[in-house]
Amino acid sequence: RSESPSAQAVGTATPPPAAARTASNRTSPGGFFFTGGVIMFFDRAMLAMGNILFLLGLPLIIGPQKTVLFFARRNKLQGTAAFVAGILLILFRWPLVGFCVELYGIGVLFGDFLVTIGGYAGNVPVVGPWVRWGLERMSGGRRNSELPV
């Protein structure tokens, strides 16, 4: 028998659609490989695998058209160029330099999200307001008015 959504038990969530599961199955390991590559003293293979999985998962999360529009914005071109150059430097066996260049590119590309993250982190007791203040300072007062999602 089928129940209406309001009649379902509290705490039961419907499973995410297959596309969302596939996207998170690409992007999450990408972050883990990237972090592992840093922990393993900039292991080139792990950093490259993290980048590949991240780049495969991002279009699955927000869609290919929004991904292209996000990376091709005029104010994001410097970040896109640095991000791609960092990936290429990692692949050409310069992992430390590539990581630093890529980190700069990530900061330029995704710096608008810091205010959003700060809003969520501000709800954490005791340290939340400090984290929010730090993230808002790092973002330079940018607002997420032009985010793709």
Coordinates of N, CA, C and O in Angstrom, one line a residue:
R1 N 0.8 -1.2 0.0 CA 0.0 0.0 0.0 C 0.9 1.2 0.0 O 2.0 1.2 0.6
S2 N 0.4 2.3 -0.6 CA 1.2 3.5 -0.7 C 0.7 4.5 0.2 O -0.5 4.8 0.3
E3 N 1.6 5.1 1.0 CA 1.2 6.2 1.9 C 1.6 7.5 1.4 O 2.6 7.6 0.6
S4 N 0.9 8.6 1.7 CA 1.3 9.9 1.3 C 2.6 10.3 2.1 O 2.9 9.7 3.1
P5 N 3.4 11.2 1.5 CA 4.6 11.6 2.2 C 4.4 12.1 3.6 O 5.2 11.9 4.5
S6 N 3.3 12.8 3.9 CA 3.1 13.3 5.2 C 2.7 12.1 6.2 O 2.9 12.3 7.4
A7 N 2.3 11.0 5.7 CA 2.0 9.9 6.6 C 3.2 9.0 6.9 O 3.1 8.1 7.7
Q8 N 4.3 9.2 6.2 CA 5.5 8.4 6.4 C 6.1 8.7 7.8 O 5.9 9.8 8.3
A9 N 6.8 7.8 8.3 CA 7.5 8.0 9.6 C 8.5 9.1 9.5 O 9.2 9.2 8.5
V10 N 8.6 9.8 10.6 CA 9.6 10.9 10.7 C 11.0 10.2 10.7 O 11.2 9.3 11.4
G11 N 11.9 10.8 9.9 CA 13.3 10.2 9.9 C 13.6 9.3 8.8 O 14.7 8.9 8.5
T12 N 12.5 8.9 8.1 CA 12.8 8.0 6.9 C 12.9 9.0 5.7 O 12.1 9.8 5.5
A13 N 14.0 8.8 5.0 CA 14.2 9.6 3.8 C 14.1 8.7 2.6 O 14.5 7.6 2.6
T14 N 13.6 9.3 1.5 CA 13.6 8.6 0.2 C 15.1 8.6 -0.3 O 15.8 9.5 -0.1
P15 N 15.4 7.5 -0.9 CA 16.8 7.4 -1.4 C 17.0 8.4 -2.5 O 16.1 8.7 -3.2
P16 N 18.2 8.9 -2.6 CA 18.5 9.8 -3.7 C 18.4 9.2 -5.1 O 18.6 7.9 -5.2
P17 N 18.1 9.9 -6.1 CA 18.0 9.3 -7.4 C 19.4 8.7 -7.9 O 20.4 9.1 -7.3
A18 N 19.3 7.9 -8.8 CA 20.6 7.2 -9.3 C 21.6 8.2 -9.7 O 22.8 8.0 -9.5
A19 N 21.2 9.2 -10.4 CA 22.2 10.2 -10.9 C 22.9 10.9 -9.7 O 24.1 11.1 -9.8
A20 N 22.2 11.2 -8.6 CA 22.8 11.8 -7.5 C 23.8 10.9 -6.8 O 24.9 11.3 -6.3
R21 N 23.4 9.6 -6.7 CA 24.3 8.6 -6.1 C 25.6 8.5 -7.0 O 26.7 8.4 -6.4
T22 N 25.4 8.4 -8.3 CA 26.6 8.3 -9.2 C 27.5 9.5 -9.0 O 28.7 9.4 -9.0
A23 N 26.9 10.7 -8.9 CA 27.7 11.9 -8.8 C 28.5 11.9 -7.5 O 29.7 12.2 -7.5
S24 N 27.8 11.6 -6.4 CA 28.5 11.5 -5.1 C 29.5 10.4 -5.1 O 30.5 10.5 -4.4
N25 N 29.3 9.3 -5.8 CA 30.2 8.2 -5.9 C 31.5 8.6 -6.7 O 32.5 7.9 -6.6
R26 N 31.4 9.7 -7.4 CA 32.6 10.2 -8.1 C 33.3 11.3 -7.4 O 34.5 11.3 -7.3
T27 N 32.5 12.2 -6.9 CA 33.1 13.4 -6.2 C 33.7 13.1 -4.9 O 34.7 13.6 -4.5
S28 N 33.0 12.4 -4.0 CA 33.5 12.1 -2.7 C 34.8 11.4 -2.7 O 35.8 11.8 -2.0
P29 N 35.0 10.3 -3.4 CA 36.3 9.7 -3.5 C 37.4 10.6 -4.1 O 38.5 10.5 -3.7
G30 N 36.9 11.5 -5.0 CA 37.9 12.5 -5.5 C 38.5 13.3 -4.4 O 39.7 13.6 -4.3
G31 N 37.6 13.8 -3.5 CA 38.1 14.5 -2.3 C 39.0 13.7 -1.4 O 40.0 14.2 -0.9
F32 N 38.6 12.5 -1.2 CA 39.5 11.6 -0.3 C 40.8 11.3 -1.0 O 41.8 11.3 -0.3
F33 N 40.8 11.0 -2.3 CA 42.1 10.8 -3.0 C 43.0 12.1 -2.9 O 44.2 12.0 -2.7
F34 N 42.3 13.2 -3.1 CA 43.1 14.5 -3.1 C 43.7 14.7 -1.7 O 44.9 15.1 -1.6
T35 N 42.9 14.5 -0.7 CA 43.4 14.7 0.7 C 44.5 13.6 1.0 O 45.5 14.0 1.6
G36 N 44.3 12.4 0.5 CA 45.3 11.4 0.7 C 46.6 11.7 0.0 O 47.6 11.4 0.5
G37 N 46.5 12.3 -1.2 CA 47.7 12.7 -1.9 C 48.5 13.7 -1.2 O 49.7 13.7 -1.2
V38 N 47.8 14.6 -0.5 CA 48.5 15.6 0.3 C 49.1 15.0 1.6 O 50.3 15.3 1.9
I39 N 48.3 14.1 2.2 CA 48.9 13.4 3.4 C 50.1 12.6 3.1 O 51.0 12.5 3.9
M40 N 50.1 11.9 1.9 CA 51.2 11.1 1.5 C 52.3 11.9 0.9 O 53.0 11.4 -0.1
F41 N 52.5 13.1 1.3 CA 53.6 14.0 0.8 C 53.5 14.2 -0.7 O 54.4 14.0 -1.4
F42 N 52.3 14.6 -1.1 CA 52.0 15.0 -2.5 C 52.3 13.9 -3.5 O 53.0 14.0 -4.4
D43 N 51.7 12.8 -3.2 CA 51.7 11.6 -4.1 C 51.0 11.9 -5.4 O 49.8 12.3 -5.4
R44 N 51.8 11.9 -6.5 CA 51.3 12.3 -7.8 C 50.1 11.5 -8.2 O 49.1 12.0 -8.8
A45 N 50.1 10.2 -8.0 CA 49.1 9.3 -8.5 C 47.8 9.6 -7.8 O 46.7 9.7 -8.4
M46 N 47.9 9.8 -6.5 CA 46.6 10.0 -5.7 C 46.1 11.4 -6.0 O 44.8 11.6 -6.1
L47 N 46.9 12.4 -6.2 CA 46.4 13.8 -6.5 C 45.7 13.7 -7.9 O 44.7 14.3 -8.1
A48 N 46.4 13.0 -8.8 CA 45.8 12.9 -10.2 C 44.4 12.2 -10.2 O 43.5 12.6 -10.8
M49 N 44.3 11.1 -9.4 CA 43.1 10.4 -9.3 C 42.0 11.2 -8.6 O 40.8 11.2 -9.0
G50 N 42.4 12.0 -7.6 CA 41.4 12.9 -7.0 C 40.9 13.9 -8.0 O 39.7 14.2 -8.0
N51 N 41.8 14.5 -8.8 CA 41.4 15.5 -9.7 C 40.4 14.9 -10.8 O 39.4 15.5 -11.2
I52 N 40.8 13.7 -11.3 CA 40.0 13.0 -12.3 C 38.6 12.7 -11.8 O 37.6 13.0 -12.4
L53 N 38.5 12.2 -10.6 CA 37.2 11.9 -10.0 C 36.4 13.1 -9.7 O 35.2 13.1 -9.9
F54 N 37.0 14.2 -9.2 CA 36.3 15.4 -9.0 C 35.8 16.0 -10.3 O 34.6 16.4 -10.4
L55 N 36.6 16.0 -11.4 CA 36.1 16.5 -12.6 C 35.1 15.6 -13.3 O 34.3 16.1 -14.1
L56 N 35.0 14.3 -13.0 CA 33.9 13.5 -13.5 C 32.7 13.7 -12.7 O 31.6 13.6 -13.2
G57 N 32.8 14.0 -11.4 CA 31.6 14.1 -10.5 C 30.9 15.5 -10.6 O 29.7 15.5 -10.5
L58 N 31.7 16.5 -10.8 CA 31.1 17.9 -10.8 C 30.0 18.0 -11.9 O 28.9 18.5 -11.6
P59 N 30.2 17.6 -13.2 CA 29.2 17.8 -14.1 C 28.0 16.9 -13.8 O 26.8 17.2 -14.2
L60 N 28.2 15.8 -13.1 CA 27.0 14.9 -12.8 C 26.2 15.6 -11.7 O 25.0 15.3 -11.6
I61 N 26.8 16.4 -10.8 CA 26.1 17.0 -9.7 C 25.3 18.2 -10.2 O 24.1 18.3 -10.0
I62 N 26.0 19.2 -10.9 CA 25.3 20.4 -11.3 C 24.9 20.4 -12.8 O 24.2 21.3 -13.3
G63 N 25.3 19.4 -13.6 CA 24.9 19.3 -15.0 C 26.1 19.8 -15.9 O 26.8 20.7 -15.5
P64 N 26.2 19.2 -17.0 CA 27.3 19.6 -17.9 C 27.3 21.1 -18.4 O 28.3 21.8 -18.4
Q65 N 26.0 21.6 -18.7 CA 25.9 22.9 -19.2 C 26.3 23.9 -18.1 O 27.0 24.9 -18.3
K66 N 25.8 23.7 -16.9 CA 26.1 24.6 -15.8 C 27.6 24.6 -15.4 O 28.2 25.5 -15.0
T67 N 28.2 23.4 -15.6 CA 29.6 23.2 -15.3 C 30.5 24.0 -16.3 O 31.4 24.8 -15.9
V68 N 30.2 23.9 -17.5 CA 30.9 24.7 -18.6 C 30.7 26.2 -18.3 O 31.6 27.0 -18.4
L69 N 29.4 26.6 -18.0 CA 29.2 28.0 -17.8 C 29.9 28.5 -16.6 O 30.4 29.7 -16.5
F70 N 30.0 27.7 -15.5 CA 30.7 28.1 -14.3 C 32.2 28.3 -14.6 O 32.8 29.3 -14.2
F71 N 32.8 27.4 -15.3 CA 34.3 27.5 -15.5 C 34.6 28.5 -16.6 O 35.7 29.0 -16.6
A72 N 33.7 28.8 -17.5 CA 33.9 29.8 -18.6 C 33.5 31.2 -18.3 O 33.6 32.0 -19.2
R73 N 33.1 31.5 -17.1 CA 32.7 32.9 -16.8 C 34.0 33.8 -16.9 O 35.1 33.4 -16.5
R74 N 33.8 35.0 -17.3 CA 34.9 35.9 -17.4 C 35.6 36.2 -16.1 O 36.9 36.2 -16.1
N75 N 34.9 36.3 -15.0 CA 35.6 36.6 -13.7 C 36.2 35.3 -13.1 O 36.8 35.4 -12.1
K76 N 35.9 34.1 -13.7 CA 36.4 32.8 -13.2 C 37.5 32.3 -14.2 O 38.1 31.2 -13.9
L77 N 37.9 33.0 -15.2 CA 38.9 32.4 -16.2 C 40.2 32.3 -15.6 O 41.0 31.3 -15.9
Q78 N 40.6 33.2 -14.7 CA 41.9 33.1 -14.1 C 42.0 31.9 -13.2 O 43.0 31.2 -13.1
G79 N 40.9 31.7 -12.4 CA 40.8 30.5 -11.6 C 40.8 29.2 -12.4 O 41.4 28.2 -12.0
T80 N 40.1 29.2 -13.5 CA 40.0 28.0 -14.3 C 41.4 27.7 -14.9 O 41.8 26.6 -14.9
A81 N 42.1 28.8 -15.4 CA 43.4 28.6 -15.9 C 44.4 28.0 -14.9 O 45.2 27.1 -15.2
A82 N 44.3 28.5 -13.7 CA 45.2 28.1 -12.6 C 44.8 26.6 -12.2 O 45.7 25.8 -12.0
F83 N 43.6 26.3 -12.2 CA 43.1 25.0 -11.8 C 43.6 24.0 -12.8 O 44.2 22.9 -12.5
V84 N 43.4 24.3 -14.1 CA 43.9 23.4 -15.2 C 45.4 23.3 -15.2 O 46.0 22.2 -15.4
A85 N 46.1 24.4 -15.0 CA 47.6 24.4 -15.0 C 48.1 23.6 -13.8 O 49.1 22.8 -14.0
G86 N 47.4 23.6 -12.7 CA 47.8 22.8 -11.5 C 47.6 21.3 -11.8 O 48.5 20.5 -11.5
I87 N 46.5 21.0 -12.5 CA 46.3 19.6 -12.8 C 47.4 19.1 -13.8 O 48.0 18.0 -13.6
L88 N 47.7 19.9 -14.8 CA 48.8 19.5 -15.7 C 50.1 19.4 -15.1 O 50.9 18.5 -15.4
L89 N 50.4 20.4 -14.1 CA 51.7 20.3 -13.4 C 51.8 19.0 -12.6 O 52.9 18.4 -12.5
I90 N 50.7 18.6 -12.0 CA 50.7 17.4 -11.2 C 50.9 16.2 -12.2 O 51.7 15.3 -11.8
L91 N 50.3 16.2 -13.3 CA 50.5 15.1 -14.3 C 51.9 15.1 -14.9 O 52.4 14.0 -15.2
F92 N 52.5 16.2 -14.9 CA 53.9 16.3 -15.5 C 55.0 16.2 -14.4 O 56.1 16.7 -14.6
R93 N 54.6 15.6 -13.3 CA 55.5 15.3 -12.2 C 56.1 16.5 -11.4 O 57.2 16.5 -11.0
W94 N 55.3 17.5 -11.2 CA 55.6 18.6 -10.3 C 54.4 18.7 -9.3 O 53.7 19.7 -9.3
P95 N 54.3 17.7 -8.4 CA 53.1 17.7 -7.6 C 53.0 18.9 -6.6 O 51.9 19.4 -6.4
L96 N 54.1 19.3 -6.0 CA 54.0 20.3 -5.0 C 53.6 21.7 -5.6 O 52.7 22.4 -5.2
V97 N 54.3 22.0 -6.7 CA 54.0 23.2 -7.4 C 52.6 23.2 -8.0 O 51.8 24.1 -7.9
G98 N 52.2 22.0 -8.6 CA 50.9 21.9 -9.2 C 49.8 22.0 -8.1 O 48.8 22.6 -8.4
F99 N 50.1 21.4 -7.0 CA 49.1 21.6 -5.9 C 48.9 23.0 -5.5 O 47.8 23.5 -5.3
C100 N 50.0 23.8 -5.3 CA 49.9 25.2 -4.9 C 49.1 26.0 -6.0 O 48.2 26.8 -5.7
V101 N 49.4 25.7 -7.3 CA 48.7 26.5 -8.3 C 47.3 26.1 -8.4 O 46.4 26.9 -8.5
E102 N 47.0 24.8 -8.2 CA 45.6 24.3 -8.2 C 44.8 24.8 -7.0 O 43.7 25.2 -7.1
L103 N 45.5 24.9 -5.9 CA 44.8 25.5 -4.7 C 44.4 26.9 -4.9 O 43.4 27.4 -4.5
Y104 N 45.3 27.7 -5.6 CA 44.9 29.1 -5.9 C 43.7 29.1 -6.8 O 42.8 29.9 -6.6
G105 N 43.7 28.2 -7.8 CA 42.6 28.2 -8.7 C 41.3 27.8 -8.1 O 40.2 28.3 -8.3
I106 N 41.4 26.8 -7.1 CA 40.2 26.4 -6.4 C 39.7 27.6 -5.5 O 38.5 27.8 -5.4
G107 N 40.6 28.4 -4.9 CA 40.2 29.5 -4.2 C 39.5 30.6 -5.0 O 38.5 31.1 -4.5
V108 N 40.0 30.8 -6.2 CA 39.3 31.8 -7.1 C 38.0 31.2 -7.5 O 37.0 32.0 -7.6
L109 N 37.9 30.0 -7.9 CA 36.7 29.4 -8.5 C 35.6 29.2 -7.4 O 34.4 29.6 -7.6
F110 N 36.0 28.7 -6.2 CA 35.0 28.3 -5.3 C 35.0 29.2 -4.0 O 34.4 28.9 -3.0
G111 N 35.7 30.4 -4.1 CA 35.7 31.3 -3.0 C 34.3 31.9 -2.6 O 34.1 32.3 -1.5
D112 N 33.4 31.9 -3.6 CA 32.1 32.4 -3.4 C 31.3 31.5 -2.4 O 30.3 32.0 -1.8
F113 N 31.7 30.3 -2.3 CA 31.0 29.3 -1.5 C 31.3 29.5 0.0 O 30.6 29.0 0.9
L114 N 32.4 30.3 0.3 CA 32.8 30.4 1.7 C 31.8 31.1 2.6 O 31.6 30.7 3.8
V115 N 31.0 32.0 2.0 CA 30.0 32.7 2.8 C 28.9 31.7 3.1 O 28.3 31.7 4.3
T116 N 28.5 30.8 2.2 CA 27.5 29.8 2.4 C 27.9 28.8 3.5 O 27.2 28.5 4.4
I117 N 29.2 28.4 3.4 CA 29.7 27.4 4.3 C 29.7 28.1 5.7 O 29.4 27.5 6.7
G118 N 30.1 29.4 5.8 CA 30.2 30.1 7.0 C 28.8 30.2 7.7 O 28.6 30.2 8.9
G119 N 27.7 30.3 6.8 CA 26.4 30.4 7.4 C 26.0 29.1 8.1 O 25.4 29.1 9.1
Y120 N 26.4 28.0 7.5 CA 26.1 26.7 8.1 C 27.0 26.5 9.4 O 26.5 26.0 10.4
A121 N 28.3 26.8 9.2 CA 29.2 26.6 10.3 C 28.9 27.5 11.5 O 29.2 27.2 12.7
G122 N 28.2 28.6 11.3 CA 27.9 29.6 12.4 C 26.9 29.0 13.4 O 26.8 29.5 14.5
N123 N 26.2 27.9 13.0 CA 25.3 27.3 13.9 C 25.9 26.3 14.9 O 25.3 25.8 15.8
V124 N 27.2 26.0 14.7 CA 27.9 25.1 15.6 C 28.2 25.9 17.0 O 28.6 27.0 17.0
P125 N 27.9 25.2 18.1 CA 28.1 25.9 19.4 C 29.5 26.3 19.6 O 30.4 25.6 19.2
V126 N 29.8 27.3 20.3 CA 31.0 27.8 20.8 C 31.9 28.3 19.7 O 32.2 29.5 19.6
V127 N 32.4 27.5 18.7 CA 33.3 27.9 17.7 C 32.6 28.4 16.4 O 33.3 29.0 15.6
G128 N 31.4 28.1 16.3 CA 30.6 28.5 15.0 C 30.8 29.9 14.6 O 31.1 30.2 13.5
P129 N 30.5 30.9 15.5 CA 30.6 32.3 15.2 C 32.0 32.7 14.7 O 32.2 33.5 13.8
W130 N 33.0 32.1 15.3 CA 34.4 32.4 15.0 C 34.7 31.8 13.6 O 35.4 32.5 12.8
V131 N 34.2 30.6 13.3 CA 34.5 30.0 12.0 C 33.8 30.8 10.9 O 34.3 31.1 9.8
R132 N 32.5 31.2 11.2 CA 31.8 32.0 10.2 C 32.5 33.3 10.0 O 32.7 33.8 8.8
W133 N 33.0 34.0 11.0 CA 33.7 35.3 10.9 C 34.9 35.1 10.0 O 35.2 35.8 9.1
G134 N 35.7 34.0 10.3 CA 36.9 33.7 9.5 C 36.6 33.4 8.0 O 37.3 33.9 7.1
L135 N 35.6 32.6 7.7 CA 35.3 32.3 6.4 C 34.7 33.5 5.6 O 35.0 33.7 4.4
E136 N 34.0 34.4 6.3 CA 33.5 35.6 5.7 C 34.7 36.6 5.4 O 34.7 37.3 4.3
R137 N 35.6 36.6 6.2 CA 36.8 37.5 6.0 C 37.6 36.9 4.8 O 38.1 37.7 4.0
M138 N 37.8 35.6 4.8 CA 38.5 35.0 3.7 C 37.9 35.2 2.3 O 38.5 35.3 1.3
S139 N 36.5 35.3 2.3 CA 35.8 35.4 1.1 C 35.9 36.8 0.5 O 35.6 37.1 -0.6
G140 N 36.3 37.8 1.4 CA 36.4 39.2 0.9 C 35.1 39.9 0.8 O 35.0 40.8 0.0
G141 N 34.1 39.4 1.5 CA 32.8 40.0 1.4 C 32.0 39.6 0.1 O 31.0 40.2 -0.2
R142 N 32.5 38.6 -0.6 CA 31.7 38.2 -1.8 C 30.4 37.5 -1.4 O 30.4 36.7 -0.4
R143 N 29.4 37.7 -2.2 CA 28.1 37.0 -1.9 C 27.9 36.0 -3.1 O 28.5 36.2 -4.2
N144 N 27.2 35.0 -2.8 CA 27.0 33.9 -3.8 C 25.8 34.2 -4.7 O 25.0 33.4 -5.0
S145 N 25.8 35.4 -5.3 CA 24.7 35.8 -6.2 C 24.9 35.2 -7.6 O 23.9 35.2 -8.3
E146 N 26.1 34.7 -7.9 CA 26.3 34.2 -9.2 C 26.8 32.7 -9.2 O 27.5 32.3 -10.0
L147 N 26.3 32.0 -8.2 CA 26.7 30.6 -8.2 C 25.8 29.8 -9.1 O 24.7 30.1 -9.4
P148 N 26.4 28.7 -9.6 CA 25.7 27.9 -10.7 C 24.5 27.0 -10.1 O 23.7 26.6 -10.9
V149 N 24.5 26.8 -8.8 CA 23.5 25.9 -8.3 C 22.4 26.6 -7.6 O 22.5 27.7 -7.2

